[in-house]
């Protein structure tokens, strides 16, 4: 919903982008999903350290290297490449290509964003699996403690 709303404001209210609304909205939605899923996954897997790492990765590294304001071709080659492999850079490239160039060369940014979504979901699943293992371990410990208490009570009462 947020991606569709942002695209509607950019296209119909401010007229700052042009092109096919649906194609552009899908690109914005993919970019938002990539960034939010990655941040959610890092937070689920690493806790507050994951939030800090995700914030630093997206805001402090990704935004300046995205080339969103000018285009990645204005950045030095190595930095531009890194920037386009992070969600802010890939989102900006996908928005630019969908809004102004009818989706020409949108494949690579869409693939990069999809990879970040997969990485984020993988971190969430790993965190969930780790959490289930600790719950199973705790329940096993509780079961063995209850069994020990029951055998102790049986020996005391006899």
Tab-separated table of C-alpha atoms in Angstrom:
chain	number	residue	atom	x	y	z
A	1	UNK	CA	0.000	0.000	0.000
A	2	UNK	CA	2.780	2.418	0.871
A	3	UNK	CA	4.559	1.904	-2.442
A	4	UNK	CA	1.364	2.489	-4.401
A	5	UNK	CA	0.607	5.608	-2.336
A	6	UNK	CA	4.104	7.043	-2.750
A	7	UNK	CA	3.981	6.425	-6.491
A	8	UNK	CA	0.542	8.058	-6.716
A	9	UNK	CA	1.789	11.161	-4.918
A	10	UNK	CA	4.946	11.361	-7.047
A	11	UNK	CA	3.109	10.802	-10.309
A	12	UNK	CA	-0.274	12.474	-9.885
A	13	UNK	CA	0.185	15.088	-7.161
A	14	UNK	CA	3.682	16.435	-7.757
A	15	UNK	CA	4.159	15.242	-11.376
A	16	UNK	CA	7.793	14.506	-10.576
A	17	UNK	CA	7.745	11.122	-12.322
A	18	UNK	CA	6.059	9.918	-15.471
A	19	UNK	CA	5.427	6.581	-17.141
A	20	UNK	CA	3.218	3.604	-16.429
A	21	UNK	CA	1.795	3.931	-12.914
A	22	UNK	CA	1.468	0.183	-12.281
A	23	UNK	CA	5.004	-0.619	-13.424
A	24	UNK	CA	6.448	2.227	-11.379
A	25	UNK	CA	4.393	1.309	-8.305
A	26	UNK	CA	5.530	-2.311	-8.517
A	27	UNK	CA	9.146	-1.137	-8.582
A	28	UNK	CA	8.648	1.100	-5.552
A	29	UNK	CA	6.866	-1.724	-3.718
A	30	UNK	CA	9.758	-4.094	-4.503
A	31	UNK	CA	12.266	-1.539	-3.206
A	32	UNK	CA	10.344	-0.966	0.019
A	33	UNK	CA	9.944	-4.709	0.540
A	34	UNK	CA	13.665	-5.297	0.020
A	35	UNK	CA	14.691	-2.668	2.528
A	36	UNK	CA	12.105	-3.527	5.180
A	37	UNK	CA	12.555	-7.301	4.885
A	38	UNK	CA	16.315	-6.983	5.190
A	39	UNK	CA	16.033	-4.763	8.262
A	40	UNK	CA	13.440	-7.056	9.815
A	41	UNK	CA	15.620	-10.112	9.167
A	42	UNK	CA	18.734	-8.530	10.631
A	43	UNK	CA	16.815	-7.424	13.714
A	44	UNK	CA	15.239	-10.858	14.188
A	45	UNK	CA	18.565	-12.655	13.802
A	46	UNK	CA	20.938	-10.279	15.617
A	47	UNK	CA	18.619	-8.235	17.849
A	48	UNK	CA	19.522	-4.593	18.403
A	49	UNK	CA	22.921	-5.147	16.797
A	50	UNK	CA	21.080	-6.198	13.635
A	51	UNK	CA	19.036	-3.002	13.720
A	52	UNK	CA	22.211	-0.969	14.030
A	53	UNK	CA	23.942	-2.930	11.278
A	54	UNK	CA	20.930	-2.587	8.982
A	55	UNK	CA	20.628	1.119	9.647
A	56	UNK	CA	24.302	1.677	8.961
A	57	UNK	CA	24.198	-0.464	5.835
A	58	UNK	CA	21.122	1.223	4.358
A	59	UNK	CA	21.454	4.814	5.533
A	60	UNK	CA	25.162	5.478	6.001
A	61	UNK	CA	26.475	3.344	3.152
A	62	UNK	CA	23.538	2.695	0.835
A	63	UNK	CA	22.092	6.186	0.516
A	64	UNK	CA	25.271	8.056	-0.414
A	65	UNK	CA	26.352	5.299	-2.814
A	66	UNK	CA	22.915	4.954	-4.427
A	67	UNK	CA	23.453	7.790	-6.880
A	68	UNK	CA	19.762	8.570	-6.530
A	69	UNK	CA	20.094	12.329	-6.821
A	70	UNK	CA	22.365	12.337	-9.849
A	71	UNK	CA	22.669	8.804	-11.159
A	72	UNK	CA	25.253	6.139	-10.371
A	73	UNK	CA	27.361	7.056	-13.400
A	74	UNK	CA	28.518	10.183	-11.530
A	75	UNK	CA	30.105	8.084	-8.767
A	76	UNK	CA	33.544	6.428	-9.006
A	77	UNK	CA	33.275	2.978	-10.597
A	78	UNK	CA	33.864	0.776	-7.560
A	79	UNK	CA	31.625	2.823	-5.310
A	80	UNK	CA	28.865	3.007	-7.906
A	81	UNK	CA	28.895	-0.775	-8.264
A	82	UNK	CA	28.626	-1.279	-4.503
A	83	UNK	CA	25.850	1.290	-4.350
A	84	UNK	CA	23.823	-0.486	-7.035
A	85	UNK	CA	24.106	-3.769	-5.142
A	86	UNK	CA	22.466	-2.262	-2.042
A	87	UNK	CA	18.697	-1.731	-1.791
A	88	UNK	CA	18.724	2.101	-1.937
A	89	UNK	CA	20.768	2.120	-5.158
A	90	UNK	CA	18.830	-0.689	-6.809
A	91	UNK	CA	15.533	0.955	-5.782
A	92	UNK	CA	16.607	4.262	-7.278
A	93	UNK	CA	17.697	2.632	-10.519
A	94	UNK	CA	14.480	0.655	-10.757
A	95	UNK	CA	12.390	3.766	-10.099
A	96	UNK	CA	14.325	5.736	-12.685
A	97	UNK	CA	14.081	3.068	-15.371
A	98	UNK	CA	10.390	2.363	-14.746
A	99	UNK	CA	9.318	5.993	-14.504
A	100	UNK	CA	11.304	7.446	-17.394
A	101	UNK	CA	12.484	4.620	-19.663
A	102	UNK	CA	9.479	2.255	-19.729
A	103	UNK	CA	11.292	-0.429	-17.726
A	104	UNK	CA	14.274	-0.727	-20.061
A	105	UNK	CA	17.159	-2.444	-18.208
A	106	UNK	CA	15.031	-3.004	-15.092
A	107	UNK	CA	16.070	-6.651	-14.763
A	108	UNK	CA	19.272	-6.225	-12.764
A	109	UNK	CA	17.863	-3.803	-10.159
A	110	UNK	CA	14.780	-6.018	-9.756
A	111	UNK	CA	17.022	-9.070	-9.317
A	112	UNK	CA	19.160	-7.275	-6.712
A	113	UNK	CA	16.068	-6.238	-4.745
A	114	UNK	CA	14.627	-9.744	-4.933
A	115	UNK	CA	17.912	-11.140	-3.602
A	116	UNK	CA	17.738	-8.749	-0.629
A	117	UNK	CA	14.179	-9.909	0.079
A	118	UNK	CA	15.359	-13.528	0.043
A	119	UNK	CA	18.244	-12.649	2.375
A	120	UNK	CA	15.878	-10.900	4.782
A	121	UNK	CA	13.433	-13.820	4.819
A	122	UNK	CA	16.343	-16.231	5.336
A	123	UNK	CA	17.476	-14.271	8.397
A	124	UNK	CA	13.932	-14.340	9.817
A	125	UNK	CA	13.686	-18.099	9.256
A	126	UNK	CA	17.102	-18.682	10.824
A	127	UNK	CA	16.116	-16.609	13.839
A	128	UNK	CA	12.852	-18.549	14.132
A	129	UNK	CA	14.659	-21.880	13.867
A	130	UNK	CA	17.178	-20.803	16.495
A	131	UNK	CA	14.318	-19.715	18.762
A	132	UNK	CA	12.502	-23.033	18.361
A	133	UNK	CA	15.675	-24.948	19.194
A	134	UNK	CA	16.103	-22.992	22.427
A	135	UNK	CA	12.431	-23.562	23.321
A	136	UNK	CA	12.823	-27.307	22.672
A	137	UNK	CA	16.007	-27.344	24.767
A	138	UNK	CA	14.223	-25.549	27.598
A	139	UNK	CA	11.254	-27.920	27.457
A	140	UNK	CA	13.620	-30.927	27.478
A	141	UNK	CA	15.351	-29.468	30.527
A	142	UNK	CA	11.968	-28.890	32.193
A	143	UNK	CA	10.869	-32.458	31.416
A	144	UNK	CA	14.066	-33.923	32.876
A	145	UNK	CA	13.731	-31.718	35.963
A	146	UNK	CA	10.115	-32.825	36.456
A	147	UNK	CA	11.148	-36.479	36.023
A	148	UNK	CA	13.931	-36.045	38.577
A	149	UNK	CA	11.526	-34.370	41.011
A	150	UNK	CA	9.000	-37.179	40.560
A	151	UNK	CA	11.604	-39.891	41.196
A	152	UNK	CA	12.867	-37.967	44.240
A	153	UNK	CA	9.316	-37.724	45.622
A	154	UNK	CA	8.765	-41.445	44.978
A	155	UNK	CA	11.953	-42.367	46.848
A	156	UNK	CA	11.145	-40.030	49.754
A	157	UNK	CA	7.580	-41.330	50.164
A	158	UNK	CA	8.681	-44.993	50.161
